[in-house]
């Protein structure tokens, strides 16, 4: 088994909660896990702690505004920008003393953050895993529209009617969005407890999600709506693994630029998964990540 340590990293005048599974200083390159959203919590990506069983420490953290980290519901959209979360990540790495040797896995928005971090070429970054992430929000929205067009006609009508009326908090609209989520976010029935825990936390404080994304996965009106990293991807020079699911809302066309622009990038598509292979095909996903890290000469 492995040890578990929890703590808080002071960040500006705030606190970033983190948890370390395993020994950070046993000589092996630790894996840092960045959750999605923006506005989720670490809970739904908790499965990656399985990797610690093999002796590689795994660090989860709740990004600012989420989970057990400092919440700031009074902050407006201009506060919630990519540089804030890049600074928070750098601060956490320094706090843990691993800035010179670490691997980074980001899921969904966390993968976007991972790419933003990697293009800066930090000295200690040894490898990255970008899981279920878009290379641009324009591609994400195009894919979302295509997938949404495949929903039952009555579901599509419900979504359109409530979006036109501005009644996005209605039970009917929530039920209609759940049809999309069940197909393209997590196909397990029922959802694992850690996934429902994250969604409950987002419902309790949707500040970050609403500011950066918007009300739903396919109705993006927040500060990230024009985001793209495609023209910067060639700057990434560390070993890269791409992960997606066959039914993923991060459809192949939104992942393809990572494959095209990052030299040597590997891409694994999980055939029974949507947006969460780490829970939908948990064992296979963990083996894939572990194997990738173990094969890299840059990773101890």
mmCIF file of C-alpha atoms in Angstrom:
data_model
loop_
_atom_site.group_PDB
_atom_site.id
_atom_site.type_symbol
_atom_site.label_atom_id
_atom_site.label_comp_id
_atom_site.label_asym_id
_atom_site.label_seq_id
_atom_site.Cartn_x
_atom_site.Cartn_y
_atom_site.Cartn_z
ATOM 1 C CA UNK A 1 0.000 0.000 0.000
ATOM 2 C CA UNK A 2 1.069 3.644 -0.008
ATOM 3 C CA UNK A 3 1.130 6.536 2.429
ATOM 4 C CA UNK A 4 -1.331 9.430 2.122
ATOM 5 C CA UNK A 5 -0.485 13.002 3.056
ATOM 6 C CA UNK A 6 -2.817 15.992 2.774
ATOM 7 C CA UNK A 7 -2.066 19.655 3.176
ATOM 8 C CA UNK A 8 -2.468 23.208 1.935
ATOM 9 C CA UNK A 9 -0.079 25.214 -0.203
ATOM 10 C CA UNK A 10 -0.328 28.964 0.501
ATOM 11 C CA UNK A 11 -0.985 30.727 -2.807
ATOM 12 C CA UNK A 12 -1.149 34.507 -2.831
ATOM 13 C CA UNK A 13 -3.620 35.170 -0.006
ATOM 14 C CA UNK A 14 -5.406 31.860 -0.631
ATOM 15 C CA UNK A 15 -4.940 28.132 0.008
ATOM 16 C CA UNK A 16 -4.596 25.247 -2.460
ATOM 17 C CA UNK A 17 -5.547 21.860 -1.016
ATOM 18 C CA UNK A 18 -3.488 18.865 -2.136
ATOM 19 C CA UNK A 19 -3.082 15.167 -1.399
ATOM 20 C CA UNK A 20 -0.006 13.025 -1.999
ATOM 21 C CA UNK A 21 -0.421 9.274 -2.416
ATOM 22 C CA UNK A 22 2.960 7.591 -2.021
ATOM 23 C CA UNK A 23 6.500 8.762 -1.304
ATOM 24 C CA UNK A 24 7.398 11.993 -3.103
ATOM 25 C CA UNK A 25 11.111 11.478 -2.559
ATOM 26 C CA UNK A 26 11.741 7.815 -3.374
ATOM 27 C CA UNK A 27 13.647 8.713 -6.540
ATOM 28 C CA UNK A 28 10.763 8.150 -8.958
ATOM 29 C CA UNK A 29 9.179 10.975 -10.954
ATOM 30 C CA UNK A 30 5.865 11.897 -9.272
ATOM 31 C CA UNK A 31 2.673 12.398 -11.264
ATOM 32 C CA UNK A 32 0.595 15.543 -10.693
ATOM 33 C CA UNK A 33 -3.082 15.330 -11.699
ATOM 34 C CA UNK A 34 -4.956 18.468 -12.809
ATOM 35 C CA UNK A 35 -8.744 18.121 -12.767
ATOM 36 C CA UNK A 36 -11.158 19.505 -15.331
ATOM 37 C CA UNK A 37 -14.078 21.868 -15.408
ATOM 38 C CA UNK A 38 -12.962 24.543 -15.187
ATOM 39 C CA UNK A 39 -14.635 24.304 -11.832
ATOM 40 C CA UNK A 40 -14.606 20.592 -11.009
ATOM 41 C CA UNK A 41 -12.877 19.001 -8.016
ATOM 42 C CA UNK A 42 -10.236 16.295 -7.713
ATOM 43 C CA UNK A 43 -12.846 13.701 -6.724
ATOM 44 C CA UNK A 44 -13.872 12.478 -10.174
ATOM 45 C CA UNK A 45 -10.228 11.887 -11.213
ATOM 46 C CA UNK A 46 -9.417 10.180 -7.921
ATOM 47 C CA UNK A 47 -8.900 6.871 -9.790
ATOM 48 C CA UNK A 48 -5.421 7.963 -10.864
ATOM 49 C CA UNK A 49 -4.275 7.290 -7.315
ATOM 50 C CA UNK A 50 -4.164 3.639 -8.456
ATOM 51 C CA UNK A 51 -0.830 4.451 -10.093
ATOM 52 C CA UNK A 52 0.711 5.000 -6.650
ATOM 53 C CA UNK A 53 0.464 1.233 -6.045
ATOM 54 C CA UNK A 54 3.408 0.809 -8.408
ATOM 55 C CA UNK A 55 5.644 3.090 -6.359
ATOM 56 C CA UNK A 56 5.137 6.382 -8.232
ATOM 57 C CA UNK A 57 3.727 9.147 -6.043
ATOM 58 C CA UNK A 58 0.502 10.729 -7.308
ATOM 59 C CA UNK A 59 -0.543 14.254 -6.360
ATOM 60 C CA UNK A 60 -4.125 15.455 -6.620
ATOM 61 C CA UNK A 61 -5.159 19.013 -5.864
ATOM 62 C CA UNK A 62 -8.269 21.170 -5.954
ATOM 63 C CA UNK A 63 -7.739 24.233 -8.104
ATOM 64 C CA UNK A 64 -8.516 27.612 -6.583
ATOM 65 C CA UNK A 65 -12.240 28.224 -6.226
ATOM 66 C CA UNK A 66 -13.044 24.523 -6.025
ATOM 67 C CA UNK A 67 -13.286 21.616 -3.616
ATOM 68 C CA UNK A 68 -11.256 22.070 -0.450
ATOM 69 C CA UNK A 69 -9.272 25.026 -1.759
ATOM 70 C CA UNK A 70 -10.274 28.643 -1.127
ATOM 71 C CA UNK A 71 -13.640 29.545 -2.656
ATOM 72 C CA UNK A 72 -14.122 33.019 -4.082
ATOM 73 C CA UNK A 73 -17.758 33.376 -5.180
ATOM 74 C CA UNK A 74 -17.412 37.157 -5.153
ATOM 75 C CA UNK A 75 -14.825 37.163 -7.964
ATOM 76 C CA UNK A 76 -16.019 38.026 -11.463
ATOM 77 C CA UNK A 77 -15.017 36.454 -14.771
ATOM 78 C CA UNK A 78 -11.901 38.606 -15.235
ATOM 79 C CA UNK A 79 -10.331 36.963 -12.169
ATOM 80 C CA UNK A 80 -10.655 33.429 -13.541
ATOM 81 C CA UNK A 81 -8.047 33.314 -16.288
ATOM 82 C CA UNK A 82 -5.441 30.789 -17.440
ATOM 83 C CA UNK A 83 -2.453 32.670 -15.917
ATOM 84 C CA UNK A 84 -4.009 32.360 -12.462
ATOM 85 C CA UNK A 85 -4.101 28.571 -12.671
ATOM 86 C CA UNK A 86 -0.625 28.365 -14.212
ATOM 87 C CA UNK A 87 0.716 30.370 -11.282
ATOM 88 C CA UNK A 88 -1.138 28.147 -8.833
ATOM 89 C CA UNK A 89 0.355 25.011 -10.398
ATOM 90 C CA UNK A 90 3.880 26.454 -10.283
ATOM 91 C CA UNK A 91 3.319 27.393 -6.653
ATOM 92 C CA UNK A 92 2.182 23.870 -5.775
ATOM 93 C CA UNK A 93 5.206 22.278 -7.475
ATOM 94 C CA UNK A 94 7.524 24.587 -5.536
ATOM 95 C CA UNK A 95 5.683 23.962 -2.263
ATOM 96 C CA UNK A 96 6.070 20.204 -2.694
ATOM 97 C CA UNK A 97 9.710 20.510 -3.739
ATOM 98 C CA UNK A 98 9.233 18.705 -7.067
ATOM 99 C CA UNK A 99 9.719 21.557 -9.549
ATOM 100 C CA UNK A 100 12.799 19.860 -11.021
ATOM 101 C CA UNK A 101 11.247 16.442 -11.610
ATOM 102 C CA UNK A 102 7.559 15.756 -12.260
ATOM 103 C CA UNK A 103 5.086 14.476 -14.832
ATOM 104 C CA UNK A 104 1.719 16.158 -15.367
ATOM 105 C CA UNK A 105 -1.633 14.626 -16.273
ATOM 106 C CA UNK A 106 -4.551 16.907 -17.057
ATOM 107 C CA UNK A 107 -8.102 15.771 -17.741
ATOM 108 C CA UNK A 108 -10.442 17.884 -19.914
ATOM 109 C CA UNK A 109 -9.808 21.509 -18.847
ATOM 110 C CA UNK A 110 -6.892 20.101 -16.857
ATOM 111 C CA UNK A 111 -5.388 18.921 -20.159
ATOM 112 C CA UNK A 112 -5.767 22.421 -21.581
ATOM 113 C CA UNK A 113 -3.940 23.730 -18.514
ATOM 114 C CA UNK A 114 -1.299 21.013 -18.957
ATOM 115 C CA UNK A 115 -0.690 22.106 -22.544
ATOM 116 C CA UNK A 116 -0.453 25.751 -21.470
ATOM 117 C CA UNK A 117 2.125 24.707 -18.861
ATOM 118 C CA UNK A 118 4.106 22.537 -21.283
ATOM 119 C CA UNK A 119 4.462 25.184 -24.002
ATOM 120 C CA UNK A 120 6.436 27.242 -21.467
ATOM 121 C CA UNK A 121 9.013 24.398 -21.354
ATOM 122 C CA UNK A 122 9.521 24.256 -17.587
ATOM 123 C CA UNK A 123 12.836 22.595 -16.789
ATOM 124 C CA UNK A 124 11.474 19.929 -14.466
ATOM 125 C CA UNK A 125 8.591 18.709 -16.625
ATOM 126 C CA UNK A 126 9.453 15.193 -17.828
ATOM 127 C CA UNK A 127 6.247 14.031 -19.589
ATOM 128 C CA UNK A 128 2.602 14.985 -20.020
ATOM 129 C CA UNK A 129 -0.686 13.142 -20.406
ATOM 130 C CA UNK A 130 -3.500 15.156 -22.012
ATOM 131 C CA UNK A 131 -6.739 13.301 -21.321
ATOM 132 C CA UNK A 132 -10.042 14.098 -23.069
ATOM 133 C CA UNK A 133 -9.075 17.667 -23.914
ATOM 134 C CA UNK A 134 -9.687 20.040 -26.835
ATOM 135 C CA UNK A 135 -6.934 21.973 -28.585
ATOM 136 C CA UNK A 136 -9.365 24.857 -29.099
ATOM 137 C CA UNK A 137 -12.809 25.813 -27.901
ATOM 138 C CA UNK A 138 -13.956 26.467 -31.469
ATOM 139 C CA UNK A 139 -13.304 22.798 -32.278
ATOM 140 C CA UNK A 140 -14.976 21.774 -29.008
ATOM 141 C CA UNK A 141 -18.131 23.711 -29.841
ATOM 142 C CA UNK A 142 -18.269 22.311 -33.369
ATOM 143 C CA UNK A 143 -18.017 18.774 -31.996
ATOM 144 C CA UNK A 144 -20.594 19.518 -29.303
ATOM 145 C CA UNK A 145 -23.038 20.762 -31.939
ATOM 146 C CA UNK A 146 -22.498 17.612 -33.996
ATOM 147 C CA UNK A 147 -23.004 15.326 -30.997
ATOM 148 C CA UNK A 148 -25.992 17.305 -29.802
ATOM 149 C CA UNK A 149 -27.595 16.890 -33.244
ATOM 150 C CA UNK A 150 -27.504 13.154 -32.598
ATOM 151 C CA UNK A 151 -29.697 13.399 -29.497
ATOM 152 C CA UNK A 152 -33.379 12.412 -29.699
ATOM 153 C CA UNK A 153 -35.434 15.183 -31.387
ATOM 154 C CA UNK A 154 -37.509 15.853 -28.278
ATOM 155 C CA UNK A 155 -34.323 16.357 -26.236
ATOM 156 C CA UNK A 156 -32.957 18.772 -28.814
ATOM 157 C CA UNK A 157 -36.221 20.739 -28.782
ATOM 158 C CA UNK A 158 -36.165 20.957 -25.007
ATOM 159 C CA UNK A 159 -32.612 22.274 -24.994
ATOM 160 C CA UNK A 160 -33.372 24.853 -27.685
ATOM 161 C CA UNK A 161 -36.575 26.064 -26.049
ATOM 162 C CA UNK A 162 -35.033 26.583 -22.639
ATOM 163 C CA UNK A 163 -31.892 28.219 -24.048
ATOM 164 C CA UNK A 164 -34.089 30.656 -26.008
ATOM 165 C CA UNK A 165 -36.153 31.368 -22.907
ATOM 166 C CA UNK A 166 -33.139 31.635 -20.618
ATOM 167 C CA UNK A 167 -34.565 28.990 -18.265
ATOM 168 C CA UNK A 168 -31.368 26.988 -17.940
ATOM 169 C CA UNK A 169 -31.976 26.189 -14.273
ATOM 170 C CA UNK A 170 -35.260 24.396 -14.968
ATOM 171 C CA UNK A 171 -35.585 20.693 -14.157
ATOM 172 C CA UNK A 172 -36.547 19.961 -17.764
ATOM 173 C CA UNK A 173 -33.376 21.556 -19.103
ATOM 174 C CA UNK A 174 -31.243 19.713 -16.559
ATOM 175 C CA UNK A 175 -32.833 16.410 -17.513
ATOM 176 C CA UNK A 176 -32.219 17.101 -21.194
ATOM 177 C CA UNK A 177 -28.565 17.958 -20.611
ATOM 178 C CA UNK A 178 -28.218 14.742 -18.617
ATOM 179 C CA UNK A 179 -29.079 12.773 -21.777
ATOM 180 C CA UNK A 180 -26.036 14.344 -23.445
ATOM 181 C CA UNK A 181 -23.875 13.744 -20.370
ATOM 182 C CA UNK A 182 -24.895 10.088 -20.167
ATOM 183 C CA UNK A 183 -23.813 9.573 -23.775
ATOM 184 C CA UNK A 184 -20.711 11.708 -23.976
ATOM 185 C CA UNK A 185 -19.427 12.480 -20.461
ATOM 186 C CA UNK A 186 -19.768 9.249 -18.472
ATOM 187 C CA UNK A 187 -21.566 6.202 -19.835
ATOM 188 C CA UNK A 188 -21.653 4.231 -16.587
ATOM 189 C CA UNK A 189 -25.029 3.689 -14.893
ATOM 190 C CA UNK A 190 -25.181 4.762 -12.171
ATOM 191 C CA UNK A 191 -22.306 7.218 -12.154
ATOM 192 C CA UNK A 192 -19.535 6.359 -9.677
ATOM 193 C CA UNK A 193 -19.873 8.086 -6.343
ATOM 194 C CA UNK A 194 -16.753 10.196 -6.885
ATOM 195 C CA UNK A 195 -18.202 11.537 -10.155
ATOM 196 C CA UNK A 196 -21.528 12.491 -8.578
ATOM 197 C CA UNK A 197 -19.599 14.095 -5.720
ATOM 198 C CA UNK A 198 -17.797 16.391 -8.148
ATOM 199 C CA UNK A 199 -21.019 17.384 -9.923
ATOM 200 C CA UNK A 200 -22.688 18.072 -6.564
ATOM 201 C CA UNK A 201 -19.778 20.311 -5.595
ATOM 202 C CA UNK A 202 -20.088 22.207 -8.884
ATOM 203 C CA UNK A 203 -23.806 22.693 -8.293
ATOM 204 C CA UNK A 204 -23.068 24.007 -4.801
ATOM 205 C CA UNK A 205 -20.551 26.573 -6.102
ATOM 206 C CA UNK A 206 -20.535 26.990 -9.896
ATOM 207 C CA UNK A 207 -18.495 30.222 -9.782
ATOM 208 C CA UNK A 208 -15.490 29.016 -11.784
ATOM 209 C CA UNK A 209 -17.447 26.869 -14.234
ATOM 210 C CA UNK A 210 -19.904 29.635 -15.082
ATOM 211 C CA UNK A 211 -17.171 32.269 -15.363
ATOM 212 C CA UNK A 212 -14.829 30.290 -17.626
ATOM 213 C CA UNK A 213 -17.149 27.868 -19.419
ATOM 214 C CA UNK A 214 -20.831 28.631 -19.082
ATOM 215 C CA UNK A 215 -23.989 26.853 -17.948
ATOM 216 C CA UNK A 216 -23.386 23.509 -19.739
ATOM 217 C CA UNK A 217 -20.764 21.573 -21.682
ATOM 218 C CA UNK A 218 -22.199 22.683 -25.019
ATOM 219 C CA UNK A 219 -23.313 26.215 -24.132
ATOM 220 C CA UNK A 220 -19.915 27.895 -23.705
ATOM 221 C CA UNK A 221 -20.140 31.647 -23.134
ATOM 222 C CA UNK A 222 -17.401 32.149 -20.515
ATOM 223 C CA UNK A 223 -13.881 33.554 -20.652
ATOM 224 C CA UNK A 224 -12.533 30.409 -22.370
ATOM 225 C CA UNK A 225 -14.889 30.573 -25.354
ATOM 226 C CA UNK A 226 -12.203 31.855 -27.754
ATOM 227 C CA UNK A 227 -9.292 29.855 -26.299
ATOM 228 C CA UNK A 228 -6.897 27.981 -28.580
ATOM 229 C CA UNK A 229 -3.418 26.539 -28.194
ATOM 230 C CA UNK A 230 -3.069 25.052 -31.678
ATOM 231 C CA UNK A 231 -0.533 27.592 -32.931
ATOM 232 C CA UNK A 232 1.704 27.001 -29.870
ATOM 233 C CA UNK A 233 1.667 23.208 -29.630
ATOM 234 C CA UNK A 234 4.904 22.730 -31.569
ATOM 235 C CA UNK A 235 6.695 24.304 -28.593
ATOM 236 C CA UNK A 236 5.969 21.210 -26.486
ATOM 237 C CA UNK A 237 9.087 19.056 -26.399
ATOM 238 C CA UNK A 238 8.389 16.455 -23.728
ATOM 239 C CA UNK A 239 6.950 12.959 -24.282
ATOM 240 C CA UNK A 240 3.185 13.270 -24.671
ATOM 241 C CA UNK A 241 0.333 10.791 -24.330
ATOM 242 C CA UNK A 242 -3.144 11.687 -25.572
ATOM 243 C CA UNK A 243 -6.200 9.887 -24.179
ATOM 244 C CA UNK A 244 -9.805 10.012 -25.380
ATOM 245 C CA UNK A 245 -12.900 7.840 -25.520
ATOM 246 C CA UNK A 246 -14.732 6.585 -28.587
ATOM 247 C CA UNK A 247 -17.927 8.388 -27.447
ATOM 248 C CA UNK A 248 -16.073 11.354 -25.921
ATOM 249 C CA UNK A 249 -17.372 14.899 -26.088
ATOM 250 C CA UNK A 250 -13.680 15.536 -26.776
ATOM 251 C CA UNK A 251 -14.272 14.032 -30.217
ATOM 252 C CA UNK A 252 -11.381 13.021 -32.505
ATOM 253 C CA UNK A 253 -11.376 16.323 -34.374
ATOM 254 C CA UNK A 254 -10.770 18.283 -31.160
ATOM 255 C CA UNK A 255 -7.822 16.070 -30.143
ATOM 256 C CA UNK A 256 -6.238 15.780 -33.608
ATOM 257 C CA UNK A 257 -4.207 19.053 -33.423
ATOM 258 C CA UNK A 258 -2.325 17.703 -30.402
ATOM 259 C CA UNK A 259 -1.340 14.640 -32.409
ATOM 260 C CA UNK A 260 -0.444 16.696 -35.465
ATOM 261 C CA UNK A 261 1.566 19.411 -33.756
ATOM 262 C CA UNK A 262 3.360 17.695 -30.838
ATOM 263 C CA UNK A 263 6.351 15.720 -32.084
ATOM 264 C CA UNK A 264 6.108 12.029 -31.208
ATOM 265 C CA UNK A 265 2.764 12.296 -29.414
ATOM 266 C CA UNK A 266 1.025 8.973 -28.775
ATOM 267 C CA UNK A 267 -2.784 8.688 -28.835
ATOM 268 C CA UNK A 268 -4.913 5.970 -27.237
ATOM 269 C CA UNK A 269 -8.683 5.865 -27.806
ATOM 270 C CA UNK A 270 -10.692 3.772 -25.320
ATOM 271 C CA UNK A 271 -13.421 2.001 -27.244
ATOM 272 C CA UNK A 272 -15.959 1.642 -24.403
ATOM 273 C CA UNK A 273 -15.546 5.118 -22.958
ATOM 274 C CA UNK A 274 -16.761 8.657 -23.380
ATOM 275 C CA UNK A 275 -15.168 11.550 -21.463
ATOM 276 C CA UNK A 276 -13.942 9.541 -18.472
ATOM 277 C CA UNK A 277 -11.938 6.433 -19.448
ATOM 278 C CA UNK A 278 -10.321 6.621 -16.018
ATOM 279 C CA UNK A 279 -13.631 5.426 -14.526
ATOM 280 C CA UNK A 280 -15.317 3.847 -17.560
ATOM 281 C CA UNK A 281 -12.322 1.591 -18.336
ATOM 282 C CA UNK A 282 -10.365 2.195 -15.170
ATOM 283 C CA UNK A 283 -7.878 -0.677 -15.188
ATOM 284 C CA UNK A 284 -7.009 -0.325 -18.869
ATOM 285 C CA UNK A 285 -6.577 3.423 -18.526
ATOM 286 C CA UNK A 286 -4.256 3.072 -15.524
ATOM 287 C CA UNK A 287 -2.155 0.472 -17.324
ATOM 288 C CA UNK A 288 -1.875 2.752 -20.339
ATOM 289 C CA UNK A 289 -0.673 5.715 -18.271
ATOM 290 C CA UNK A 290 1.734 3.616 -16.219
ATOM 291 C CA UNK A 291 3.206 1.960 -19.299
ATOM 292 C CA UNK A 292 3.668 5.302 -21.024
ATOM 293 C CA UNK A 293 5.496 6.825 -18.057
ATOM 294 C CA UNK A 294 7.663 3.738 -17.501
ATOM 295 C CA UNK A 295 8.812 3.781 -21.145
ATOM 296 C CA UNK A 296 10.056 7.374 -21.158
ATOM 297 C CA UNK A 297 13.802 7.874 -20.731
ATOM 298 C CA UNK A 298 13.102 11.286 -19.194
ATOM 299 C CA UNK A 299 10.932 9.779 -16.446
ATOM 300 C CA UNK A 300 12.576 8.129 -13.471
#
